[in-house]
Short mmCIF file of C-alpha atoms and ligand atoms in Angstrom, two decimals:
data_model
loop_
_atom_site.label_atom_id
_atom_site.label_comp_id
_atom_site.label_asym_id
_atom_site.label_seq_id
_atom_site.Cartn_x
_atom_site.Cartn_y
_atom_site.Cartn_z
CA MET A 20 0.00 0.00 0.00
CA LEU A 21 1.24 3.52 -0.75
CA ASP A 22 1.87 5.87 2.16
CA ARG A 23 0.98 9.54 1.80
CA ARG A 24 4.45 10.47 0.55
CA GLY A 25 4.49 7.60 -1.94
CA PHE A 26 1.03 8.52 -3.15
CA LEU A 27 2.02 12.16 -3.62
CA SER A 28 5.21 11.37 -5.52
CA SER A 29 3.52 8.81 -7.74
CA SER A 30 0.62 11.14 -8.55
CA LEU A 31 3.12 13.93 -9.27
CA ALA A 32 4.97 11.62 -11.65
CA VAL A 33 1.71 10.75 -13.40
CA SER A 34 0.67 14.38 -13.78
CA ALA A 35 4.18 15.38 -14.97
CA GLY A 36 3.90 12.62 -17.57
CA LEU A 37 0.48 13.81 -18.64
CA ALA A 38 1.65 17.43 -18.79
CA PHE A 39 4.56 16.38 -21.02
CA ARG A 40 2.28 14.33 -23.21
CA GLY A 41 -0.26 17.08 -23.34
CA SER A 42 2.20 19.73 -24.40
CA LEU A 43 4.05 17.63 -26.96
CA TRP A 44 0.85 16.17 -28.35
CA ALA A 45 -0.70 19.62 -28.43
CA GLN A 46 2.28 21.02 -30.28
CA LEU A 47 2.22 18.25 -32.83
CA GLU A 48 -1.49 18.57 -33.24
CA ALA A 49 -1.14 22.30 -33.84
CA LEU A 50 1.18 21.64 -36.79
CA PRO A 51 -0.35 21.20 -40.25
CA SER A 52 -1.52 17.59 -40.61
CA LYS A 53 -0.47 17.50 -44.26
CA LEU A 54 2.64 18.45 -46.17
CA PRO A 55 2.33 21.36 -48.61
CA GLU A 56 1.07 20.42 -52.07
CA ARG A 57 3.54 19.89 -54.87
CA SER A 58 1.58 22.37 -56.97
CA LEU A 59 2.64 25.05 -54.48
CA TYR A 60 6.27 24.20 -55.20
CA ASP A 61 5.62 24.61 -58.91
CA SER A 62 3.91 27.98 -58.48
CA ASN A 63 5.96 29.46 -55.62
CA GLU A 64 9.01 27.63 -54.29
CA ASP A 65 9.60 29.94 -51.36
CA ALA A 66 6.00 29.63 -50.20
CA TYR A 67 6.33 25.83 -50.41
CA TRP A 68 9.40 25.81 -48.16
CA ARG A 69 7.77 28.29 -45.76
CA GLU A 70 4.89 25.83 -45.40
CA MET A 71 7.33 22.95 -44.92
CA ARG A 72 9.00 24.90 -42.10
CA LYS A 73 5.75 24.57 -40.14
CA GLN A 74 6.38 20.82 -39.80
CA PHE A 75 9.26 21.51 -37.40
CA LEU A 76 9.04 22.12 -33.64
CA ILE A 77 11.87 24.69 -33.83
CA PRO A 78 10.09 27.84 -32.60
CA ALA A 79 9.10 30.22 -35.39
CA GLU A 80 11.27 33.01 -33.96
CA GLU A 81 14.41 30.85 -34.00
CA VAL A 82 16.85 30.76 -36.92
CA TYR A 83 18.64 27.43 -36.86
CA LEU A 84 21.90 27.50 -38.82
CA ASN A 85 23.47 24.53 -37.07
CA ASN A 86 21.82 21.57 -38.73
CA GLY A 87 25.36 20.31 -39.37
CA THR A 88 25.63 19.33 -35.72
CA VAL A 89 22.17 17.92 -35.33
CA GLY A 90 18.92 18.11 -37.28
CA SER A 91 15.40 18.44 -35.92
CA SER A 92 12.92 15.66 -36.53
CA PRO A 93 9.77 17.14 -38.07
CA ALA A 94 6.19 16.15 -37.30
CA PRO A 95 5.88 13.12 -39.63
CA VAL A 96 9.03 11.65 -38.09
CA LEU A 97 7.95 12.32 -34.51
CA ARG A 98 4.52 10.89 -35.15
CA ALA A 99 6.10 7.74 -36.56
CA VAL A 100 8.31 7.36 -33.47
CA PHE A 101 5.25 7.58 -31.23
CA GLU A 102 3.41 5.08 -33.42
CA GLY A 103 6.45 2.85 -33.07
CA TYR A 104 6.20 3.02 -29.28
CA GLU A 105 2.51 2.34 -29.42
CA ALA A 106 3.11 -0.74 -31.56
CA CYS A 107 6.15 -2.00 -29.67
CA GLU A 108 5.08 -1.48 -26.11
CA LYS A 109 1.93 -3.58 -26.37
CA LEU A 110 4.03 -6.75 -26.53
CA ASN A 111 1.19 -8.59 -28.21
CA GLU A 112 3.00 -10.26 -31.13
CA ALA A 113 1.29 -13.40 -32.41
CA ASP A 114 4.36 -15.54 -31.77
CA PRO A 115 5.20 -15.85 -28.04
CA GLU A 116 8.93 -15.88 -28.95
CA ASP A 117 8.63 -12.60 -30.86
CA TYR A 118 9.55 -9.33 -29.18
CA PRO A 119 10.13 -5.93 -30.76
CA ILE A 120 13.86 -5.68 -30.08
CA TRP A 121 16.05 -4.54 -32.92
CA GLY A 122 19.50 -5.89 -32.04
CA TYR A 123 18.73 -9.52 -32.86
CA ALA A 124 16.93 -9.49 -36.18
CA SER A 125 16.90 -8.38 -39.80
CA TRP A 126 14.36 -5.56 -39.63
CA ASN A 127 14.04 -5.55 -43.38
CA GLN A 128 11.00 -3.28 -43.26
CA PHE A 129 13.47 -0.55 -42.25
CA ARG A 130 16.56 -1.68 -44.15
CA ASP A 131 14.68 -1.92 -47.47
CA PRO A 132 13.65 1.74 -47.74
CA LEU A 133 17.05 2.84 -46.44
CA ALA A 134 18.91 0.66 -48.96
CA ALA A 135 16.74 2.04 -51.79
CA PHE A 136 17.35 5.60 -50.56
CA VAL A 137 21.15 5.29 -50.46
CA GLY A 138 21.51 3.04 -53.51
CA CYS A 139 22.66 -0.35 -52.23
CA ASP A 140 21.28 -3.78 -51.35
CA ARG A 141 19.51 -4.47 -48.09
CA ASN A 142 22.09 -7.11 -47.22
CA GLU A 143 24.87 -4.54 -47.31
CA ILE A 144 23.25 -2.37 -44.61
CA ALA A 145 23.50 -2.66 -40.83
CA LEU A 146 21.29 -0.42 -38.74
CA LEU A 147 23.42 1.09 -35.99
CA ARG A 148 23.12 4.16 -33.79
CA ASN A 149 25.30 6.73 -35.54
CA ALA A 150 28.41 7.39 -37.62
CA THR A 151 30.72 7.17 -34.60
CA GLU A 152 29.55 3.63 -33.91
CA ALA A 153 29.76 2.66 -37.59
CA ASN A 154 33.27 4.15 -37.87
CA SER A 155 34.32 2.09 -34.86
CA TYR A 156 33.02 -1.04 -36.59
CA ILE A 157 35.15 -0.17 -39.61
CA ALA A 158 38.34 0.64 -37.69
CA ASN A 159 38.01 -2.41 -35.41
CA GLY A 160 36.79 -4.71 -38.11
CA VAL A 161 39.37 -4.79 -40.89
CA ASP A 162 42.46 -7.00 -40.63
CA LEU A 163 45.58 -4.86 -40.19
CA LYS A 164 49.09 -5.70 -39.03
CA PRO A 165 51.39 -3.45 -36.98
CA GLY A 166 52.93 -0.94 -39.37
CA ASP A 167 50.01 -1.06 -41.84
CA GLU A 168 48.90 2.42 -42.79
CA VAL A 169 45.52 4.14 -42.82
CA LEU A 170 45.35 7.41 -44.71
CA ILE A 171 42.93 10.03 -43.37
CA THR A 172 42.57 13.82 -43.72
CA ASP A 173 43.17 16.57 -41.20
CA GLN A 174 39.44 17.39 -41.30
CA GLU A 175 38.00 14.22 -39.76
CA HIS A 176 35.51 14.36 -36.91
CA PRO A 177 36.77 12.84 -33.62
CA GLY A 178 34.19 10.09 -34.17
CA GLY A 179 35.95 9.23 -37.43
CA GLU A 180 39.59 9.76 -36.47
CA HIS A 181 39.78 8.34 -32.95
CA PRO A 182 38.61 4.81 -33.75
CA TRP A 183 41.78 4.59 -35.88
CA ASP A 184 43.87 6.23 -33.14
CA LEU A 185 42.64 3.62 -30.69
CA ARG A 186 43.64 0.85 -33.09
CA ALA A 187 47.04 2.51 -33.58
CA LYS A 188 47.69 2.85 -29.85
CA ARG A 189 46.59 -0.70 -29.08
CA TYR A 190 47.83 -2.62 -32.11
CA GLY A 191 50.53 -0.51 -33.73
CA ILE A 192 48.93 0.46 -37.02
CA VAL A 193 50.00 3.85 -38.42
CA VAL A 194 47.54 6.68 -39.05
CA LYS A 195 48.80 9.14 -41.67
CA LYS A 196 47.11 12.47 -42.26
CA ILE A 197 46.74 14.52 -45.40
CA THR A 198 46.42 18.26 -44.95
CA LEU A 199 43.60 19.51 -47.12
CA PRO A 200 43.91 22.99 -48.62
CA ARG A 201 41.63 25.64 -47.07
CA PRO A 202 39.65 25.97 -49.20
CA VAL A 203 39.90 23.02 -51.56
CA ASP A 204 39.86 24.63 -54.99
CA ASN A 205 39.27 21.59 -57.19
CA PRO A 206 38.99 17.77 -57.03
CA ALA A 207 42.43 17.20 -58.58
CA GLN A 208 44.15 18.80 -55.57
CA VAL A 209 42.60 16.22 -53.26
CA LEU A 210 43.26 13.27 -55.56
CA ASN A 211 46.91 14.25 -55.94
CA LEU A 212 47.37 14.62 -52.20
CA PHE A 213 45.96 11.14 -51.55
CA SER A 214 47.78 9.60 -54.48
CA ASP A 215 51.13 11.05 -53.37
CA ALA A 216 50.64 9.85 -49.77
CA ILE A 217 49.90 6.21 -50.66
CA THR A 218 52.77 3.86 -49.82
CA PRO A 219 53.19 0.08 -50.15
CA ARG A 220 51.91 -0.18 -46.52
CA THR A 221 48.66 1.74 -47.16
CA ARG A 222 45.68 -0.53 -46.50
CA VAL A 223 42.74 1.87 -46.02
CA LEU A 224 41.73 5.32 -47.29
CA PHE A 225 39.33 6.86 -44.77
CA PHE A 226 37.83 10.29 -45.35
CA SER A 227 34.68 12.30 -44.78
CA HIS A 228 32.47 12.60 -47.82
CA ILE A 229 31.51 16.01 -46.40
CA SER A 230 33.84 17.33 -43.73
CA THR A 231 32.55 18.53 -40.40
CA PHE A 232 35.35 21.08 -40.30
CA SER A 233 34.75 23.00 -43.53
CA GLY A 234 31.75 21.36 -45.23
CA VAL A 235 33.88 20.53 -48.28
CA VAL A 236 32.36 17.77 -50.41
CA LEU A 237 35.33 15.56 -51.28
CA PRO A 238 35.50 13.78 -54.67
CA ALA A 239 34.51 10.51 -53.04
CA LYS A 240 33.87 8.53 -56.21
CA GLU A 241 37.31 9.32 -57.62
CA LEU A 242 39.03 8.63 -54.28
CA CYS A 243 37.31 5.25 -53.97
CA ALA A 244 38.34 4.39 -57.54
CA LEU A 245 41.91 5.38 -56.70
CA ALA A 246 41.85 3.10 -53.66
CA ARG A 247 40.35 0.22 -55.64
CA SER A 248 42.95 0.58 -58.41
CA LYS A 249 45.66 0.00 -55.79
CA GLY A 250 43.97 -2.80 -53.87
CA ILE A 251 43.31 -0.50 -50.89
CA LEU A 252 40.03 -0.48 -48.94
CA SER A 253 37.96 2.71 -49.07
CA ALA A 254 35.93 3.73 -46.02
CA VAL A 255 33.87 6.90 -46.16
CA ASP A 256 32.39 8.84 -43.26
CA GLY A 257 29.12 10.09 -44.70
CA ALA A 258 27.62 11.52 -41.52
CA HIS A 259 26.42 14.61 -43.40
CA VAL A 260 25.36 13.14 -46.69
CA PRO A 261 22.00 11.30 -46.58
CA GLY A 262 19.32 13.95 -46.77
CA MET A 263 21.73 16.71 -47.76
CA MET A 264 22.66 15.41 -51.22
CA ARG A 265 21.57 12.58 -53.45
CA LEU A 266 23.55 9.46 -52.64
CA ASN A 267 24.08 6.20 -54.50
CA LEU A 268 26.55 3.96 -52.72
CA HIS A 269 26.98 1.50 -55.59
CA GLU A 270 27.78 4.37 -57.95
CA LEU A 271 30.14 5.85 -55.39
CA GLY A 272 32.04 2.55 -55.35
CA CYS A 273 33.17 2.66 -51.72
CA ASP A 274 33.86 -0.46 -49.68
CA MET A 275 32.40 0.91 -46.44
CA TYR A 276 30.26 3.91 -45.55
CA SER A 277 29.00 5.22 -42.23
CA SER A 278 26.31 7.76 -41.48
CA SER A 279 24.22 9.71 -38.99
CA PRO A 280 20.88 10.47 -40.68
CA HIS A 281 19.82 12.44 -37.61
CA LYS A 282 21.63 15.36 -39.21
CA TRP A 283 20.36 16.13 -42.71
CA LEU A 284 17.68 13.49 -43.11
CA GLN A 285 16.14 14.79 -39.87
CA SER A 286 15.82 11.22 -38.56
CA PRO A 287 15.61 10.44 -34.85
CA LYS A 288 18.85 10.59 -32.90
CA GLY A 289 20.32 7.13 -32.58
CA SER A 290 19.37 5.84 -36.01
CA GLY A 291 22.64 5.49 -37.92
CA PHE A 292 23.90 2.91 -40.38
CA LEU A 293 26.92 1.10 -41.71
CA PHE A 294 27.23 0.03 -45.35
CA VAL A 295 29.68 -2.71 -46.30
CA ARG A 296 29.97 -3.70 -49.96
CA ASP A 297 28.91 -7.31 -50.42
CA GLU A 298 32.35 -8.42 -51.64
CA VAL A 299 33.95 -6.92 -48.52
CA ILE A 300 31.51 -8.11 -45.82
CA ASP A 301 33.41 -11.33 -45.14
CA ARG A 302 36.63 -9.38 -44.54
CA VAL A 303 35.17 -7.36 -41.67
CA TRP A 304 35.20 -8.67 -38.10
CA ASN A 305 32.35 -7.83 -35.82
CA THR A 306 32.88 -5.41 -32.92
CA ILE A 307 29.90 -6.30 -30.77
CA ALA A 308 29.30 -10.01 -30.41
CA THR A 309 26.04 -11.72 -29.60
CA GLU A 310 24.01 -14.39 -31.36
CA GLY A 311 24.77 -14.31 -35.08
CA TRP A 312 28.02 -12.36 -34.75
CA ASP A 313 29.89 -14.68 -37.16
CA ASP A 314 27.01 -15.93 -39.28
CA VAL A 315 28.21 -15.06 -42.77
CA LYS A 316 24.87 -16.03 -44.32
CA ILE A 317 23.10 -13.02 -42.83
CA ARG A 318 25.60 -10.70 -44.56
CA ALA A 319 25.74 -7.15 -43.09
CA GLU A 320 22.91 -7.96 -40.71
CA ARG A 321 25.51 -9.54 -38.45
CA PHE A 322 26.88 -6.04 -37.73
CA GLN A 323 23.50 -4.89 -36.42
CA ARG A 324 23.35 -7.70 -33.86
CA ILE A 325 24.05 -5.25 -31.07
CA GLY A 326 21.66 -6.34 -28.34
CA SER A 327 18.33 -4.78 -27.42
CA SER A 328 17.87 -1.46 -29.13
CA ASN A 329 15.33 1.26 -29.67
CA VAL A 330 12.98 0.04 -32.42
CA PRO A 331 10.77 3.18 -32.52
CA ALA A 332 13.83 5.14 -33.72
CA LEU A 333 13.68 2.93 -36.82
CA TRP A 334 10.06 3.89 -37.37
CA GLY A 335 11.24 7.48 -37.36
CA LEU A 336 14.11 6.69 -39.71
CA ARG A 337 11.69 5.13 -42.19
CA ALA A 338 9.36 8.13 -41.94
CA SER A 339 12.26 10.53 -42.55
CA ILE A 340 13.16 8.63 -45.73
CA GLN A 341 9.55 8.74 -46.85
CA LEU A 342 9.44 12.48 -46.19
CA ALA A 343 12.63 13.12 -48.19
CA ASN A 344 11.23 11.00 -51.03
CA GLU A 345 7.95 12.87 -50.96
CA ILE A 346 9.67 16.23 -51.15
CA GLY A 347 12.22 14.83 -53.62
CA MET A 348 15.95 14.68 -52.96
CA GLU A 349 16.63 16.67 -56.13
CA ARG A 350 14.55 19.55 -54.78
CA ILE A 351 16.07 19.30 -51.33
CA GLU A 352 19.61 19.33 -52.69
CA ARG A 353 18.82 22.24 -54.99
CA ARG A 354 17.39 24.22 -52.08
CA HIS A 355 20.40 23.39 -49.91
CA ARG A 356 22.76 24.66 -52.59
CA GLN A 357 20.78 27.84 -53.24
CA LEU A 358 20.66 28.82 -49.58
CA CYS A 359 24.33 27.99 -49.03
CA ASP A 360 25.39 30.02 -52.06
CA TYR A 361 23.27 32.90 -50.80
CA ILE A 362 24.83 33.00 -47.32
CA LEU A 363 28.33 32.42 -48.68
CA ALA A 364 28.08 35.30 -51.17
CA ALA A 365 26.76 37.60 -48.45
CA MET A 366 29.61 36.69 -46.09
CA LEU A 367 32.21 37.16 -48.82
CA LYS A 368 30.76 40.60 -49.50
CA ARG A 369 31.41 41.35 -45.84
CA GLY A 370 35.09 40.46 -46.21
CA ALA A 371 34.95 36.98 -44.67
CA VAL A 372 37.81 34.63 -45.47
CA SER A 373 36.28 31.53 -46.99
CA TRP A 374 37.20 27.90 -46.34
CA THR A 375 34.27 26.88 -48.53
CA SER A 376 35.23 25.60 -51.95
CA PRO A 377 34.80 28.06 -54.83
CA ASP A 378 33.95 24.97 -56.95
CA ALA A 379 30.16 24.56 -56.63
CA THR A 380 30.45 20.76 -56.92
CA LEU A 381 32.58 20.72 -53.75
CA ARG A 382 30.06 22.43 -51.50
CA CYS A 383 26.41 21.86 -50.68
CA ALA A 384 24.68 23.06 -47.50
CA ILE A 385 27.56 24.07 -45.23
CA ALA A 386 29.50 27.31 -45.66
CA THR A 387 32.58 27.88 -43.53
CA VAL A 388 34.12 31.32 -43.26
CA ASN A 389 36.50 33.17 -40.97
CA VAL A 390 35.67 36.60 -39.64
CA PRO A 391 38.77 38.02 -37.90
CA PRO A 392 39.06 39.87 -35.63
CA LEU A 393 35.60 38.98 -34.33
CA PRO A 394 35.70 36.56 -31.38
CA ARG A 395 33.54 33.70 -32.59
CA MET A 396 32.39 32.42 -29.19
CA GLU A 397 31.21 35.85 -28.15
CA LEU A 398 29.43 36.21 -31.49
CA GLU A 399 27.89 32.75 -31.17
CA GLU A 400 26.59 33.47 -27.67
CA TRP A 401 25.37 36.94 -28.55
CA LEU A 402 23.51 35.67 -31.62
CA TRP A 403 21.74 33.06 -29.55
CA LYS A 404 20.99 35.11 -26.44
CA GLU A 405 20.06 38.37 -28.14
CA LYS A 406 18.70 37.25 -31.50
CA LYS A 407 17.61 33.60 -31.20
CA ILE A 408 19.99 32.63 -33.99
CA ARG A 409 22.08 29.49 -33.66
CA ILE A 410 25.35 29.05 -35.51
CA ARG A 411 28.42 26.91 -34.78
CA GLY A 412 32.01 28.05 -34.94
CA ALA A 413 35.52 27.24 -33.82
CA ASP A 414 38.25 29.41 -32.36
CA PRO A 415 39.55 31.81 -33.15
CA HIS A 416 37.28 33.20 -35.90
CA LYS A 417 35.64 30.36 -37.81
CA LEU A 418 31.89 30.25 -38.43
CA ARG A 419 30.18 27.16 -39.80
CA LEU A 420 26.84 28.07 -41.31
CA SER A 421 24.44 25.26 -42.17
CA THR A 422 21.57 25.92 -44.56
CA PRO A 423 18.89 23.21 -44.21
CA TYR A 424 15.95 23.35 -46.64
CA TYR A 425 13.52 24.47 -43.96
CA ILE A 426 15.14 27.86 -43.38
CA SER A 427 14.39 30.80 -45.67
CA ARG A 428 16.30 33.63 -47.27
CA ALA A 429 14.52 35.90 -44.78
CA ASP A 430 16.08 33.84 -41.95
CA ILE A 431 19.49 34.27 -43.52
CA ASP A 432 18.87 38.01 -43.88
CA ARG A 433 18.02 38.13 -40.17
CA TYR A 434 21.33 36.46 -39.40
CA LEU A 435 23.22 38.87 -41.69
CA GLU A 436 21.59 41.89 -40.12
CA ALA A 437 22.52 40.61 -36.67
CA PHE A 438 26.06 39.85 -37.83
CA ASP A 439 26.39 43.44 -39.09
CA GLU A 440 25.07 44.77 -35.79
CA PHE A 441 27.65 42.75 -33.87
CA ARG A 442 30.45 43.96 -36.14
CA LYS A 443 29.37 47.55 -35.55
CA LYS A 444 29.21 46.94 -31.80
CA LYS A 445 32.80 45.72 -31.98
CA GLY A 446 33.86 48.70 -34.07
CA VAL A 447 34.80 46.47 -37.00
CA ALA A 448 32.32 47.49 -39.71
C1 PLP B 519 31.90 13.84 -40.49
C2 PLP B 519 31.33 13.42 -39.17
N1 PLP B 519 31.54 12.18 -38.73
C3 PLP B 519 31.02 11.73 -37.57
C4 PLP B 519 30.28 12.56 -36.78
C5 PLP B 519 29.73 12.03 -35.49
O1 PLP B 519 28.34 11.91 -35.58
P1 PLP B 519 27.56 11.12 -34.45
O2 PLP B 519 27.78 11.85 -33.18
O3 PLP B 519 26.15 11.17 -34.90
O4 PLP B 519 28.13 9.74 -34.41
C6 PLP B 519 30.03 13.87 -37.18
C7 PLP B 519 29.24 14.78 -36.35
O5 PLP B 519 29.22 15.98 -36.50
C8 PLP B 519 30.58 14.32 -38.40
O6 PLP B 519 30.40 15.57 -38.82
#
């Protein structure tokens, strides 16, 4: 029996739960129940994207220019996650041995749409939690001897670089780094740098398809072909790619690919994936071992045998793919490029020093510029606290500006106006 204190705390917990549900449900219910019509896109693109913006919980007064760190799952994705919970938590499967836990099964209803979206076969995909986890599978999984070399760039994310560093520290492999030009002017520069750094001990080329540091889109297809021509494995960190640009992994020709669709595909956090080309699957050891860890018949599924996981996140992942397909990846990519070009041009006009490639094929929805002598952290904090604008930078003067499809030119203008105000405040303008 509950005493008075127990009763009070349990009823408080129930009402807190209801209040949470009420407010989140209410917010979702207040959003438009349908996506804008395609005819609106044909007649007025900006109006179409303004309508699409209403699908996001990001408050209307906020300008979010940091989608490169993390995206925001819009209403169709959130609804799908909740539906997933509703379906999973009933525990009423027909088979008494069947439970909705993702880390022990194929989950083809989620792998199929993902494989179609990224251009590969279902059996080459493992559903994991994020790019960091997938990169760890790659770095732990390939056979390497002490002294074997892995070639990476100086613009890798810690979640891409450190899995190799761990392997180097523990097992004596050698991690070699290429310094990318800032900005990269053309694809040949990058190819030459990699080509010149390859030695007889090089076993893996590992690089970000789109770098977290500058947003440069590396010539991944050509780099993978270079690796293949020399019998070297290619592993690509594509954390930023699905949902930002069209992607076809078979056309890209990589051996392995990792991603975090919570960024540009606006999927739920914790719904990442690892791709391993069919011919390479048998060369990759598992990192997490449970039932099925060495069952070669299940192909890449053996890498998603990770123990009990969060199935509703997969419902959200599937919904985010459906949303991107409904809008059309060609339109999304076009919008990303237009907005990025717009903000980049405006920053260049203001004298910013660009680390964004002048070659339009080597940039998409991330512009990176430097604004000396402005202190970036102070600017970042001021923009957020005073203007409700979120950007991301790095010391001393770097700004990384992400331009997801759901922001508008008016949002960018608001940022530019605020940036000018800050410059004036600092006596720089
Ligand atoms: C290129 C790249 N790789 C990996 C990551 C890590 O992503 P996650 O934390 O989702 O694993 C990021 C995150 O910004 C990234 O930009």
